[in-house]
PDB file of C-alpha atoms in Angstrom:
ATOM      1  CA  MET A   1       0.000   0.000   0.000  1.00 89.00           C
ATOM      2  CA  ALA A   2       1.309   3.438  -0.972  1.00 95.00           C
ATOM      3  CA  PHE A   3       0.914   6.638   1.040  1.00 97.00           C
ATOM      4  CA  PHE A   4       0.833  10.231  -0.165  1.00 97.00           C
ATOM      5  CA  VAL A   5       1.442  13.312   1.993  1.00 98.00           C
ATOM      6  CA  GLY A   6      -0.139  16.705   1.454  1.00 97.00           C
ATOM      7  CA  ALA A   7       0.504  19.858   3.454  1.00 96.00           C
ATOM      8  CA  ASP A   8      -1.138  23.272   3.659  1.00 94.00           C
ATOM      9  CA  ILE A   9       1.329  25.524   5.463  1.00 92.00           C
ATOM     10  CA  GLY A  10       0.308  29.032   6.447  1.00 85.00           C
ATOM     11  CA  GLY A  11       1.394  31.655   8.909  1.00 77.00           C
ATOM     12  CA  THR A  12      -1.089  30.556  11.576  1.00 77.00           C
ATOM     13  CA  SER A  13      -1.259  26.777  11.099  1.00 87.00           C
ATOM     14  CA  THR A  14       0.343  23.772   9.425  1.00 93.00           C
ATOM     15  CA  LYS A  15      -2.054  21.081   8.206  1.00 95.00           C
ATOM     16  CA  ILE A  16      -0.722  17.719   7.066  1.00 97.00           C
ATOM     17  CA  ALA A  17      -2.810  14.869   5.668  1.00 97.00           C
ATOM     18  CA  ILE A  18      -1.725  11.392   4.613  1.00 97.00           C
ATOM     19  CA  VAL A  19      -3.893   9.221   2.374  1.00 96.00           C
ATOM     20  CA  ASP A  20      -3.380   5.778   0.900  1.00 95.00           C
ATOM     21  CA  ASP A  21      -3.736   4.837  -2.758  1.00 93.00           C
ATOM     22  CA  SER A  22      -7.440   4.037  -2.270  1.00 93.00           C
ATOM     23  CA  GLY A  23      -8.121   7.639  -1.215  1.00 92.00           C
ATOM     24  CA  ALA A  24      -8.663   6.763   2.459  1.00 93.00           C
ATOM     25  CA  LEU A  25      -7.433   9.284   4.992  1.00 94.00           C
ATOM     26  CA  ARG A  26      -4.816   7.638   7.217  1.00 95.00           C
ATOM     27  CA  SER A  27      -3.616  10.637   9.223  1.00 96.00           C
ATOM     28  CA  TYR A  28      -4.533  14.295   9.641  1.00 96.00           C
ATOM     29  CA  VAL A  29      -2.703  16.658  11.987  1.00 96.00           C
ATOM     30  CA  THR A  30      -2.857  20.407  12.570  1.00 95.00           C
ATOM     31  CA  GLY A  31       0.136  22.149  14.116  1.00 93.00           C
ATOM     32  CA  PRO A  32       1.537  25.656  14.557  1.00 90.00           C
ATOM     33  CA  GLY A  33       2.183  27.793  11.495  1.00 84.00           C
ATOM     34  CA  GLY A  34       5.299  28.085   9.405  1.00 78.00           C
ATOM     35  CA  ASN A  35       6.136  31.678   8.501  1.00 72.00           C
ATOM     36  CA  PHE A  36       9.451  31.534   6.657  1.00 76.00           C
ATOM     37  CA  ARG A  37       9.507  35.301   6.191  1.00 71.00           C
ATOM     38  CA  THR A  38       9.391  36.369   9.832  1.00 64.00           C
ATOM     39  CA  ALA A  39      10.719  33.298  11.675  1.00 70.00           C
ATOM     40  CA  PRO A  40      12.391  30.744   9.367  1.00 74.00           C
ATOM     41  CA  GLY A  41      13.910  28.698  12.218  1.00 80.00           C
ATOM     42  CA  GLU A  42      10.583  28.436  13.998  1.00 86.00           C
ATOM     43  CA  ALA A  43       8.857  27.545  10.724  1.00 86.00           C
ATOM     44  CA  PHE A  44      11.308  24.694  10.126  1.00 89.00           C
ATOM     45  CA  ALA A  45      10.723  23.323  13.626  1.00 92.00           C
ATOM     46  CA  ASN A  46       6.928  23.666  13.440  1.00 93.00           C
ATOM     47  CA  ILE A  47       6.597  21.923  10.083  1.00 94.00           C
ATOM     48  CA  SER A  48       9.058  19.200  11.038  1.00 95.00           C
ATOM     49  CA  GLY A  49       7.203  18.521  14.290  1.00 96.00           C
ATOM     50  CA  THR A  50       3.805  18.397  12.586  1.00 96.00           C
ATOM     51  CA  LEU A  51       5.120  16.017   9.911  1.00 96.00           C
ATOM     52  CA  ALA A  52       6.580  13.722  12.584  1.00 96.00           C
ATOM     53  CA  GLN A  53       3.237  13.675  14.381  1.00 97.00           C
ATOM     54  CA  ALA A  54       1.378  12.844  11.160  1.00 97.00           C
ATOM     55  CA  LEU A  55       3.743   9.940  10.445  1.00 96.00           C
ATOM     56  CA  GLU A  56       3.717   8.667  14.027  1.00 95.00           C
ATOM     57  CA  ASN A  57       1.690   5.471  13.548  1.00 91.00           C
ATOM     58  CA  LEU A  58       2.476   4.865   9.882  1.00 95.00           C
ATOM     59  CA  ASP A  59       5.334   3.270   7.981  1.00 93.00           C
ATOM     60  CA  ALA A  60       7.293   6.178   6.500  1.00 93.00           C
ATOM     61  CA  GLY A  61       8.822   3.716   4.041  1.00 94.00           C
ATOM     62  CA  SER A  62       5.418   3.366   2.348  1.00 95.00           C
ATOM     63  CA  VAL A  63       5.257   7.090   1.523  1.00 97.00           C
ATOM     64  CA  GLN A  64       5.704   7.513  -2.222  1.00 97.00           C
ATOM     65  CA  ALA A  65       5.585  11.297  -2.514  1.00 98.00           C
ATOM     66  CA  GLY A  66       4.531  14.526  -0.864  1.00 98.00           C
ATOM     67  CA  HIS A  67       3.589  18.053  -1.760  1.00 98.00           C
ATOM     68  CA  PHE A  68       3.805  21.161   0.411  1.00 97.00           C
ATOM     69  CA  GLY A  69       1.717  24.224  -0.363  1.00 94.00           C
ATOM     70  CA  VAL A  70       3.459  27.018   1.548  1.00 92.00           C
ATOM     71  CA  ALA A  71       2.382  30.610   2.122  1.00 85.00           C
ATOM     72  CA  GLY A  72       5.052  32.923   0.769  1.00 81.00           C
ATOM     73  CA  ALA A  73       6.620  30.341  -1.558  1.00 84.00           C
ATOM     74  CA  GLY A  74       6.435  32.598  -4.593  1.00 79.00           C
ATOM     75  CA  ALA A  75       9.267  33.110  -7.057  1.00 78.00           C
ATOM     76  CA  ALA A  76      11.163  35.527  -4.789  1.00 78.00           C
ATOM     77  CA  ARG A  77      11.646  33.003  -1.970  1.00 85.00           C
ATOM     78  CA  TYR A  78      10.952  29.666  -3.640  1.00 89.00           C
ATOM     79  CA  GLU A  79      14.525  28.350  -3.626  1.00 92.00           C
ATOM     80  CA  GLU A  80      15.109  29.225   0.024  1.00 91.00           C
ATOM     81  CA  ILE A  81      11.839  27.665   1.222  1.00 93.00           C
ATOM     82  CA  ASN A  82      12.235  24.629  -1.025  1.00 94.00           C
ATOM     83  CA  ARG A  83      15.700  23.896   0.398  1.00 94.00           C
ATOM     84  CA  ALA A  84      14.376  24.019   3.968  1.00 93.00           C
ATOM     85  CA  CYS A  85      11.384  21.810   3.181  1.00 95.00           C
ATOM     86  CA  GLN A  86      13.472  19.252   1.257  1.00 96.00           C
ATOM     87  CA  GLU A  87      15.856  19.042   4.204  1.00 96.00           C
ATOM     88  CA  LEU A  88      13.187  18.324   6.808  1.00 94.00           C
ATOM     89  CA  TRP A  89      11.368  15.967   4.422  1.00 97.00           C
ATOM     90  CA  ASN A  90      14.485  13.903   3.661  1.00 96.00           C
ATOM     91  CA  SER A  91      15.234  13.582   7.361  1.00 95.00           C
ATOM     92  CA  GLN A  92      11.884  11.866   7.971  1.00 96.00           C
ATOM     93  CA  VAL A  93      10.883  10.352   4.619  1.00 95.00           C
ATOM     94  CA  PRO A  94      14.143   9.417   2.885  1.00 93.00           C
ATOM     95  CA  GLY A  95      13.783   8.197  -0.659  1.00 91.00           C
ATOM     96  CA  ALA A  96      10.344   9.717  -1.310  1.00 96.00           C
ATOM     97  CA  ARG A  97       9.899  12.709  -3.586  1.00 97.00           C
ATOM     98  CA  LEU A  98       8.628  16.117  -2.472  1.00 97.00           C
ATOM     99  CA  SER A  99       7.367  19.018  -4.565  1.00 97.00           C
ATOM    100  CA  LEU A 100       6.534  22.532  -3.448  1.00 96.00           C
ATOM    101  CA  SER A 101       4.193  25.334  -4.486  1.00 94.00           C
ATOM    102  CA  SER A 102       2.532  28.370  -2.989  1.00 90.00           C
ATOM    103  CA  ASP A 103      -0.610  27.941  -0.904  1.00 89.00           C
ATOM    104  CA  LEU A 104      -2.532  29.839  -3.596  1.00 92.00           C
ATOM    105  CA  GLU A 105      -1.778  27.145  -6.175  1.00 93.00           C
ATOM    106  CA  ILE A 106      -3.090  24.313  -4.029  1.00 94.00           C
ATOM    107  CA  ALA A 107      -6.205  26.344  -3.149  1.00 92.00           C
ATOM    108  CA  TYR A 108      -7.053  26.745  -6.829  1.00 94.00           C
ATOM    109  CA  SER A 109      -6.077  23.263  -7.993  1.00 92.00           C
ATOM    110  CA  ALA A 110      -8.162  21.687  -5.212  1.00 92.00           C
ATOM    111  CA  ALA A 111     -11.249  23.281  -6.771  1.00 93.00           C
ATOM    112  CA  SER A 112     -10.559  23.467 -10.514  1.00 93.00           C
ATOM    113  CA  LYS A 113      -8.374  21.941 -13.193  1.00 90.00           C
ATOM    114  CA  ASN A 114      -9.391  24.566 -15.800  1.00 93.00           C
ATOM    115  CA  ASP A 115      -7.857  27.952 -16.515  1.00 94.00           C
ATOM    116  CA  GLY A 116      -9.386  30.619 -14.331  1.00 95.00           C
ATOM    117  CA  PHE A 117      -9.221  32.893 -11.334  1.00 96.00           C
ATOM    118  CA  LEU A 118      -8.945  32.582  -7.586  1.00 96.00           C
ATOM    119  CA  LEU A 119     -10.243  35.521  -5.563  1.00 96.00           C
ATOM    120  CA  LEU A 120      -9.386  35.139  -1.897  1.00 93.00           C
ATOM    121  CA  ALA A 121     -10.439  37.359   0.993  1.00 92.00           C
ATOM    122  CA  GLY A 122      -9.675  36.196   4.504  1.00 88.00           C
ATOM    123  CA  THR A 123      -7.092  37.803   6.746  1.00 83.00           C
ATOM    124  CA  GLY A 124      -5.437  38.962   3.506  1.00 87.00           C
ATOM    125  CA  ALA A 125      -6.758  39.461  -0.017  1.00 93.00           C
ATOM    126  CA  VAL A 126      -5.459  38.543  -3.455  1.00 95.00           C
ATOM    127  CA  GLY A 127      -6.648  37.887  -7.004  1.00 97.00           C
ATOM    128  CA  CYS A 128      -4.809  35.190  -9.008  1.00 96.00           C
ATOM    129  CA  ALA A 129      -4.848  33.884 -12.581  1.00 95.00           C
ATOM    130  CA  PHE A 130      -4.056  30.212 -13.300  1.00 94.00           C
ATOM    131  CA  THR A 131      -3.393  28.186 -16.398  1.00 92.00           C
ATOM    132  CA  GLN A 132      -2.688  24.431 -16.316  1.00 86.00           C
ATOM    133  CA  GLY A 133      -2.450  24.654 -12.528  1.00 84.00           C
ATOM    134  CA  LYS A 134       0.286  27.286 -12.686  1.00 88.00           C
ATOM    135  CA  LEU A 135      -0.010  30.734 -11.130  1.00 91.00           C
ATOM    136  CA  ILE A 136       0.698  33.204 -13.947  1.00 92.00           C
ATOM    137  CA  GLY A 137      -0.728  36.455 -12.639  1.00 93.00           C
ATOM    138  CA  ARG A 138      -1.700  38.091  -9.372  1.00 94.00           C
ATOM    139  CA  SER A 139      -2.906  41.378  -7.970  1.00 96.00           C
ATOM    140  CA  ASP A 140      -2.688  42.512  -4.346  1.00 94.00           C
ATOM    141  CA  GLY A 141      -1.773  40.058  -1.595  1.00 90.00           C
ATOM    142  CA  MET A 142       0.760  42.736  -0.650  1.00 89.00           C
ATOM    143  CA  GLY A 143       0.185  42.632   3.100  1.00 86.00           C
ATOM    144  CA  TRP A 144      -1.648  44.924   5.474  1.00 88.00           C
ATOM    145  CA  ILE A 145       0.715  47.892   5.044  1.00 91.00           C
ATOM    146  CA  LEU A 146       0.690  48.037   1.231  1.00 94.00           C
ATOM    147  CA  GLY A 147      -2.557  46.322   0.300  1.00 94.00           C
ATOM    148  CA  ASP A 148      -4.837  43.381   1.137  1.00 94.00           C
ATOM    149  CA  VAL A 149      -7.743  45.738   0.465  1.00 97.00           C
ATOM    150  CA  GLY A 150     -11.105  44.126   1.174  1.00 97.00           C
ATOM    151  CA  ALA A 151      -9.634  41.555   3.569  1.00 94.00           C
ATOM    152  CA  GLY A 152     -10.668  41.076   7.180  1.00 93.00           C
ATOM    153  CA  LEU A 153      -7.649  42.862   8.608  1.00 93.00           C
ATOM    154  CA  TRP A 154      -8.229  45.809   6.243  1.00 96.00           C
ATOM    155  CA  LEU A 155     -11.932  45.985   7.132  1.00 97.00           C
ATOM    156  CA  GLY A 156     -11.049  46.053  10.814  1.00 96.00           C
ATOM    157  CA  ARG A 157      -8.410  48.741  10.383  1.00 97.00           C
ATOM    158  CA  MET A 158     -10.819  50.887   8.363  1.00 98.00           C
ATOM    159  CA  GLY A 159     -13.480  50.373  11.024  1.00 98.00           C
ATOM    160  CA  LEU A 160     -11.089  51.541  13.750  1.00 98.00           C
ATOM    161  CA  GLU A 161     -10.159  54.574  11.679  1.00 98.00           C
ATOM    162  CA  ALA A 162     -13.818  55.457  11.066  1.00 98.00           C
ATOM    163  CA  ALA A 163     -14.629  55.151  14.781  1.00 98.00           C
ATOM    164  CA  ALA A 164     -11.635  57.307  15.703  1.00 97.00           C
ATOM    165  CA  LYS A 165     -12.623  59.996  13.198  1.00 97.00           C
ATOM    166  CA  ALA A 166     -16.168  60.111  14.533  1.00 97.00           C
ATOM    167  CA  LEU A 167     -14.993  60.360  18.147  1.00 96.00           C
ATOM    168  CA  ASP A 168     -12.446  63.014  17.202  1.00 95.00           C
ATOM    169  CA  TYR A 169     -14.908  65.170  15.196  1.00 95.00           C
ATOM    170  CA  ARG A 170     -12.931  64.549  11.997  1.00 97.00           C
ATOM    171  CA  GLY A 171     -15.479  62.339  10.319  1.00 96.00           C
ATOM    172  CA  PRO A 172     -19.188  61.597  10.065  1.00 97.00           C
ATOM    173  CA  HIS A 173     -21.169  59.947  12.811  1.00 97.00           C
ATOM    174  CA  THR A 174     -21.156  56.164  12.656  1.00 98.00           C
ATOM    175  CA  SER A 175     -22.455  53.402  14.891  1.00 98.00           C
ATOM    176  CA  LEU A 176     -18.940  51.964  14.680  1.00 98.00           C
ATOM    177  CA  ALA A 177     -17.844  54.471  17.315  1.00 97.00           C
ATOM    178  CA  ASP A 178     -20.166  52.886  19.891  1.00 96.00           C
ATOM    179  CA  SER A 179     -19.512  49.295  18.825  1.00 97.00           C
ATOM    180  CA  VAL A 180     -15.715  49.741  18.860  1.00 97.00           C
ATOM    181  CA  LEU A 181     -15.843  51.304  22.338  1.00 97.00           C
ATOM    182  CA  ALA A 182     -18.015  48.412  23.536  1.00 96.00           C
ATOM    183  CA  HIS A 183     -15.629  45.888  21.972  1.00 97.00           C
ATOM    184  CA  TYR A 184     -12.782  47.223  24.110  1.00 96.00           C
ATOM    185  CA  SER A 185     -15.032  47.751  27.164  1.00 95.00           C
ATOM    186  CA  ILE A 186     -14.444  51.520  27.072  1.00 95.00           C
ATOM    187  CA  ASP A 187     -17.026  53.597  28.932  1.00 93.00           C
ATOM    188  CA  PRO A 188     -18.461  56.088  26.382  1.00 92.00           C
ATOM    189  CA  ASN A 189     -18.869  58.584  29.254  1.00 89.00           C
ATOM    190  CA  SER A 190     -15.183  58.507  30.146  1.00 87.00           C
ATOM    191  CA  LEU A 191     -13.355  61.829  30.358  1.00 85.00           C
ATOM    192  CA  ASP A 192     -11.581  61.210  27.049  1.00 91.00           C
ATOM    193  CA  VAL A 193     -12.578  58.053  25.217  1.00 93.00           C
ATOM    194  CA  ARG A 194     -10.106  58.905  22.453  1.00 95.00           C
ATOM    195  CA  GLN A 195      -7.118  58.419  24.743  1.00 95.00           C
ATOM    196  CA  GLU A 196      -8.555  55.156  26.034  1.00 94.00           C
ATOM    197  CA  LEU A 197      -9.048  53.947  22.472  1.00 96.00           C
ATOM    198  CA  ILE A 198      -5.459  54.861  21.655  1.00 96.00           C
ATOM    199  CA  SER A 199      -4.195  52.899  24.656  1.00 93.00           C
ATOM    200  CA  HIS A 200      -6.055  49.789  23.476  1.00 94.00           C
ATOM    201  CA  VAL A 201      -5.374  49.955  19.746  1.00 95.00           C
ATOM    202  CA  TYR A 202      -1.689  50.833  19.809  1.00 94.00           C
ATOM    203  CA  GLU A 203      -0.970  47.757  21.932  1.00 91.00           C
ATOM    204  CA  LEU A 204      -2.486  45.458  19.311  1.00 89.00           C
ATOM    205  CA  ALA A 205      -0.626  43.207  16.922  1.00 87.00           C
ATOM    206  CA  PRO A 206      -1.865  44.050  13.394  1.00 86.00           C
ATOM    207  CA  THR A 207      -3.519  40.638  13.078  1.00 82.00           C
ATOM    208  CA  LYS A 208      -5.878  41.688  15.881  1.00 89.00           C
ATOM    209  CA  TYR A 209      -7.390  44.437  13.720  1.00 92.00           C
ATOM    210  CA  GLY A 210      -9.410  41.717  12.027  1.00 92.00           C
ATOM    211  CA  GLU A 211     -11.480  41.320  15.210  1.00 94.00           C
ATOM    212  CA  ILE A 212     -13.246  44.570  14.261  1.00 96.00           C
ATOM    213  CA  ALA A 213     -14.239  43.319  10.782  1.00 96.00           C
ATOM    214  CA  PRO A 214     -17.486  41.659  12.008  1.00 96.00           C
ATOM    215  CA  LEU A 215     -18.493  44.981  13.583  1.00 98.00           C
ATOM    216  CA  VAL A 216     -18.037  46.688  10.214  1.00 98.00           C
ATOM    217  CA  THR A 217     -20.031  44.112   8.256  1.00 97.00           C
ATOM    218  CA  ALA A 218     -22.805  44.046  10.881  1.00 97.00           C
ATOM    219  CA  ALA A 219     -23.071  47.844  10.809  1.00 98.00           C
ATOM    220  CA  ALA A 220     -23.172  47.789   7.002  1.00 98.00           C
ATOM    221  CA  VAL A 221     -26.041  45.276   7.020  1.00 97.00           C
ATOM    222  CA  ALA A 222     -27.863  47.513   9.550  1.00 97.00           C
ATOM    223  CA  GLY A 223     -27.586  50.449   7.149  1.00 97.00           C
ATOM    224  CA  ASP A 224     -24.734  52.462   8.647  1.00 98.00           C
ATOM    225  CA  ALA A 225     -23.558  54.679   5.775  1.00 98.00           C
ATOM    226  CA  VAL A 226     -19.914  54.811   6.877  1.00 98.00           C
ATOM    227  CA  ALA A 227     -19.644  51.039   7.335  1.00 98.00           C
ATOM    228  CA  LEU A 228     -21.415  50.430   4.032  1.00 98.00           C
ATOM    229  CA  GLY A 229     -18.957  52.765   2.335  1.00 98.00           C
ATOM    230  CA  ILE A 230     -16.048  50.712   3.719  1.00 98.00           C
ATOM    231  CA  VAL A 231     -17.622  47.493   2.449  1.00 98.00           C
ATOM    232  CA  GLU A 232     -18.289  49.013  -0.994  1.00 98.00           C
ATOM    233  CA  LEU A 233     -14.687  50.202  -1.224  1.00 98.00           C
ATOM    234  CA  GLY A 234     -13.439  46.734  -0.271  1.00 98.00           C
ATOM    235  CA  ALA A 235     -15.679  45.029  -2.830  1.00 98.00           C
ATOM    236  CA  ASP A 236     -14.449  47.404  -5.556  1.00 98.00           C
ATOM    237  CA  ALA A 237     -10.858  46.560  -4.701  1.00 98.00           C
ATOM    238  CA  LEU A 238     -11.450  42.803  -4.687  1.00 98.00           C
ATOM    239  CA  VAL A 239     -13.033  42.830  -8.147  1.00 97.00           C
ATOM    240  CA  THR A 240     -10.265  45.123  -9.388  1.00 97.00           C
ATOM    241  CA  ALA A 241      -7.795  42.470  -8.186  1.00 97.00           C
ATOM    242  CA  LEU A 242      -9.343  40.010 -10.654  1.00 94.00           C
ATOM    243  CA  SER A 243      -8.779  42.302 -13.632  1.00 93.00           C
ATOM    244  CA  GLY A 244      -5.350  43.135 -12.224  1.00 95.00           C
ATOM    245  CA  ALA A 245      -4.445  39.440 -12.123  1.00 95.00           C
ATOM    246  CA  ALA A 246      -5.499  39.050 -15.763  1.00 92.00           C
ATOM    247  CA  ARG A 247      -3.368  42.034 -16.804  1.00 92.00           C
ATOM    248  CA  ASP A 248      -0.423  40.722 -14.799  1.00 93.00           C
ATOM    249  CA  ALA A 249      -0.732  37.349 -16.546  1.00 90.00           C
ATOM    250  CA  LEU A 250      -0.540  39.009 -19.955  1.00 87.00           C
ATOM    251  CA  VAL A 251       2.542  40.991 -18.942  1.00 88.00           C
ATOM    252  CA  ARG A 252       4.402  38.133 -17.224  1.00 83.00           C
ATOM    253  CA  ASP A 253       3.478  35.321 -19.605  1.00 78.00           C
ATOM    254  CA  PRO A 254       2.071  36.734 -22.871  1.00 82.00           C
ATOM    255  CA  GLY A 255       2.348  33.372 -24.615  1.00 76.00           C
ATOM    256  CA  SER A 256       0.406  31.398 -22.020  1.00 75.00           C
ATOM    257  CA  GLY A 257      -2.839  31.390 -23.983  1.00 77.00           C
ATOM    258  CA  PHE A 258      -4.707  32.200 -20.785  1.00 83.00           C
ATOM    259  CA  ALA A 259      -8.423  31.571 -21.400  1.00 86.00           C
ATOM    260  CA  PRO A 260     -10.254  31.782 -18.069  1.00 89.00           C
ATOM    261  CA  VAL A 261     -13.209  29.445 -17.533  1.00 92.00           C
ATOM    262  CA  ASP A 262     -13.661  29.127 -13.759  1.00 95.00           C
ATOM    263  CA  LEU A 263     -13.782  31.475 -10.795  1.00 96.00           C
ATOM    264  CA  VAL A 264     -13.092  30.230  -7.274  1.00 95.00           C
ATOM    265  CA  LEU A 265     -14.076  32.477  -4.368  1.00 94.00           C
ATOM    266  CA  ALA A 266     -12.142  31.547  -1.238  1.00 90.00           C
ATOM    267  CA  GLY A 267     -11.339  32.804   2.231  1.00 87.00           C
ATOM    268  CA  THR A 268     -13.798  33.394   5.068  1.00 87.00           C
ATOM    269  CA  LEU A 269     -15.258  36.592   3.606  1.00 92.00           C
ATOM    270  CA  LEU A 270     -16.044  35.061   0.197  1.00 93.00           C
ATOM    271  CA  SER A 271     -16.736  31.386   0.905  1.00 87.00           C
ATOM    272  CA  THR A 272     -19.523  32.118   3.410  1.00 89.00           C
ATOM    273  CA  PRO A 273     -22.557  34.441   3.143  1.00 93.00           C
ATOM    274  CA  THR A 274     -21.289  37.941   3.985  1.00 95.00           C
ATOM    275  CA  VAL A 275     -22.238  41.434   2.895  1.00 97.00           C
ATOM    276  CA  ILE A 276     -18.874  41.864   1.179  1.00 96.00           C
ATOM    277  CA  LYS A 277     -19.450  38.671  -0.831  1.00 97.00           C
ATOM    278  CA  GLU A 278     -22.877  40.031  -1.815  1.00 97.00           C
ATOM    279  CA  LYS A 279     -21.285  43.259  -3.077  1.00 97.00           C
ATOM    280  CA  VAL A 280     -18.538  41.374  -4.923  1.00 97.00           C
ATOM    281  CA  LEU A 281     -21.106  39.169  -6.674  1.00 97.00           C
ATOM    282  CA  GLU A 282     -23.080  42.253  -7.744  1.00 97.00           C
ATOM    283  CA  ARG A 283     -19.986  43.699  -9.388  1.00 97.00           C
ATOM    284  CA  ILE A 284     -19.061  40.438 -11.085  1.00 96.00           C
ATOM    285  CA  ALA A 285     -22.580  40.123 -12.518  1.00 96.00           C
ATOM    286  CA  ALA A 286     -22.307  43.651 -13.935  1.00 96.00           C
ATOM    287  CA  ASP A 287     -18.982  42.936 -15.693  1.00 94.00           C
ATOM    288  CA  PRO A 288     -19.506  41.051 -19.002  1.00 92.00           C
ATOM    289  CA  ALA A 289     -16.011  39.520 -18.952  1.00 89.00           C
ATOM    290  CA  LEU A 290     -16.419  38.187 -15.414  1.00 92.00           C
ATOM    291  CA  ALA A 291     -20.116  37.290 -15.601  1.00 93.00           C
ATOM    292  CA  ARG A 292     -19.431  34.517 -18.144  1.00 93.00           C
ATOM    293  CA  LEU A 293     -17.135  32.654 -15.750  1.00 94.00           C
ATOM    294  CA  THR A 294     -18.341  29.525 -13.955  1.00 94.00           C
ATOM    295  CA  PHE A 295     -18.350  29.721 -10.177  1.00 94.00           C
ATOM    296  CA  VAL A 296     -16.615  26.714  -8.608  1.00 93.00           C
ATOM    297  CA  GLU A 297     -17.018  25.904  -4.925  1.00 89.00           C
ATOM    298  CA  PRO A 298     -13.749  26.058  -2.971  1.00 88.00           C
ATOM    299  CA  GLN A 299     -12.396  22.818  -1.526  1.00 89.00           C
ATOM    300  CA  ALA A 300      -9.931  22.222   1.288  1.00 90.00           C
ATOM    301  CA  PRO A 301      -6.582  23.402  -0.174  1.00 92.00           C
ATOM    302  CA  ILE A 302      -4.817  20.381   1.272  1.00 94.00           C
ATOM    303  CA  CYS A 303      -6.735  18.251  -1.264  1.00 94.00           C
ATOM    304  CA  GLY A 304      -4.779  20.094  -3.967  1.00 94.00           C
ATOM    305  CA  SER A 305      -1.543  19.137  -2.225  1.00 96.00           C
ATOM    306  CA  LEU A 306      -2.547  15.471  -2.059  1.00 96.00           C
ATOM    307  CA  ASP A 307      -3.419  15.416  -5.774  1.00 94.00           C
ATOM    308  CA  ARG A 308      -0.078  16.993  -6.627  1.00 95.00           C
ATOM    309  CA  ALA A 309       1.805  14.526  -4.431  1.00 96.00           C
ATOM    310  CA  ALA A 310       0.256  11.571  -6.273  1.00 96.00           C
ATOM    311  CA  ALA A 311       0.842  13.179  -9.668  1.00 94.00           C
ATOM    312  CA  LEU A 312       4.528  13.493  -8.812  1.00 95.00           C
ATOM    313  CA  VAL A 313       4.842   9.712  -9.293  1.00 95.00           C
ATOM    314  CA  GLY A 314       2.287   9.457 -12.099  1.00 95.00           C
ATOM    315  CA  PHE A 315      -0.624   8.338  -9.921  1.00 93.00           C
ATOM    316  CA  THR A 316      -4.134   9.789  -9.902  1.00 92.00           C
ATOM    317  CA  LEU A 317      -5.848   9.644  -6.531  1.00 90.00           C
ATOM    318  CA  PRO A 318      -9.450   8.463  -6.471  1.00 87.00           C
ATOM    319  CA  ALA A 319     -11.993  10.702  -4.759  1.00 80.00           C
ATOM    320  CA  LEU A 320     -11.001  11.135  -1.139  1.00 76.00           C
ATOM    321  CA  SER A 321     -13.370   9.220   1.116  1.00 67.00           C
ATOM    322  CA  ASP A 322     -12.895  11.637   4.043  1.00 68.00           C
ATOM    323  CA  ALA A 323     -12.486  14.933   2.178  1.00 63.00           C
ATOM    324  CA  GLY A 324     -15.180  16.562   4.303  1.00 64.00           C
ATOM    325  CA  SER A 325     -13.051  16.217   7.425  1.00 69.00           C
ATOM    326  CA  LEU A 326     -10.077  18.130   5.982  1.00 76.00           C
TER     327      LEU A 326
END
């Protein structure tokens, strides 16, 4: 019996699944994230530990191949990340092959085998163009300082800014002022709520800004004009990222013959019913070039890694019997 290993490695978690050649799930483990950009040594240790745990009750000698989908493994850092992953892989699964891609590639290939787009909005946001499973164009995904417009962290940061402006008489009234104060348990009758807000917000790690995103979307649904304006701006940016990815594909790979068929919406804000998804869908429907695309439901990205692992040795996995648990 042959085993195949798939991994979905992001900044917050490392997910590793092992299936056999019948498509049965033999092991599934979630461990701490692997961020090679900010903490490469920690990433190496986290991924290595999670892989060891996944292999714990299995014969590593039966593993035929593996594939790691890693956040940040684009062209700029591919060689560095690939070397680290090959090293930890060979130490635990000697003799088996390992391939590597970005997490965006496994997210798209898990859902579609056709040319098309991935539009992702979760903590971050990015639009991507794919042909034959290869990422050939992208727009945004530039992080919370330079971009990720329309993502959860961006929504939260914009919500904090709108609340601060309202409290500081620099912007229009918005219910976000009250909801943000309540979120941080700040008494609205305090002597200076602005200073209390500053003391809370400036202690936050940027990833914590995303906690305010649900307040923004809830206020938008309730009709708050400021919150709705934030959501509309985010939806505009997300749809612009799709056209930006198409333009980037033409510039980077003009001979690719890119002919998009499918559109995969992924990430928490676009794979579940949200007001920002509603606004994005409205804009897609109004754009003739995008409206003709076929929507494809997102699948667990790790399924894309498992398929790629099997393909590495010329094997096609049957439908996974436990895909719903990944």
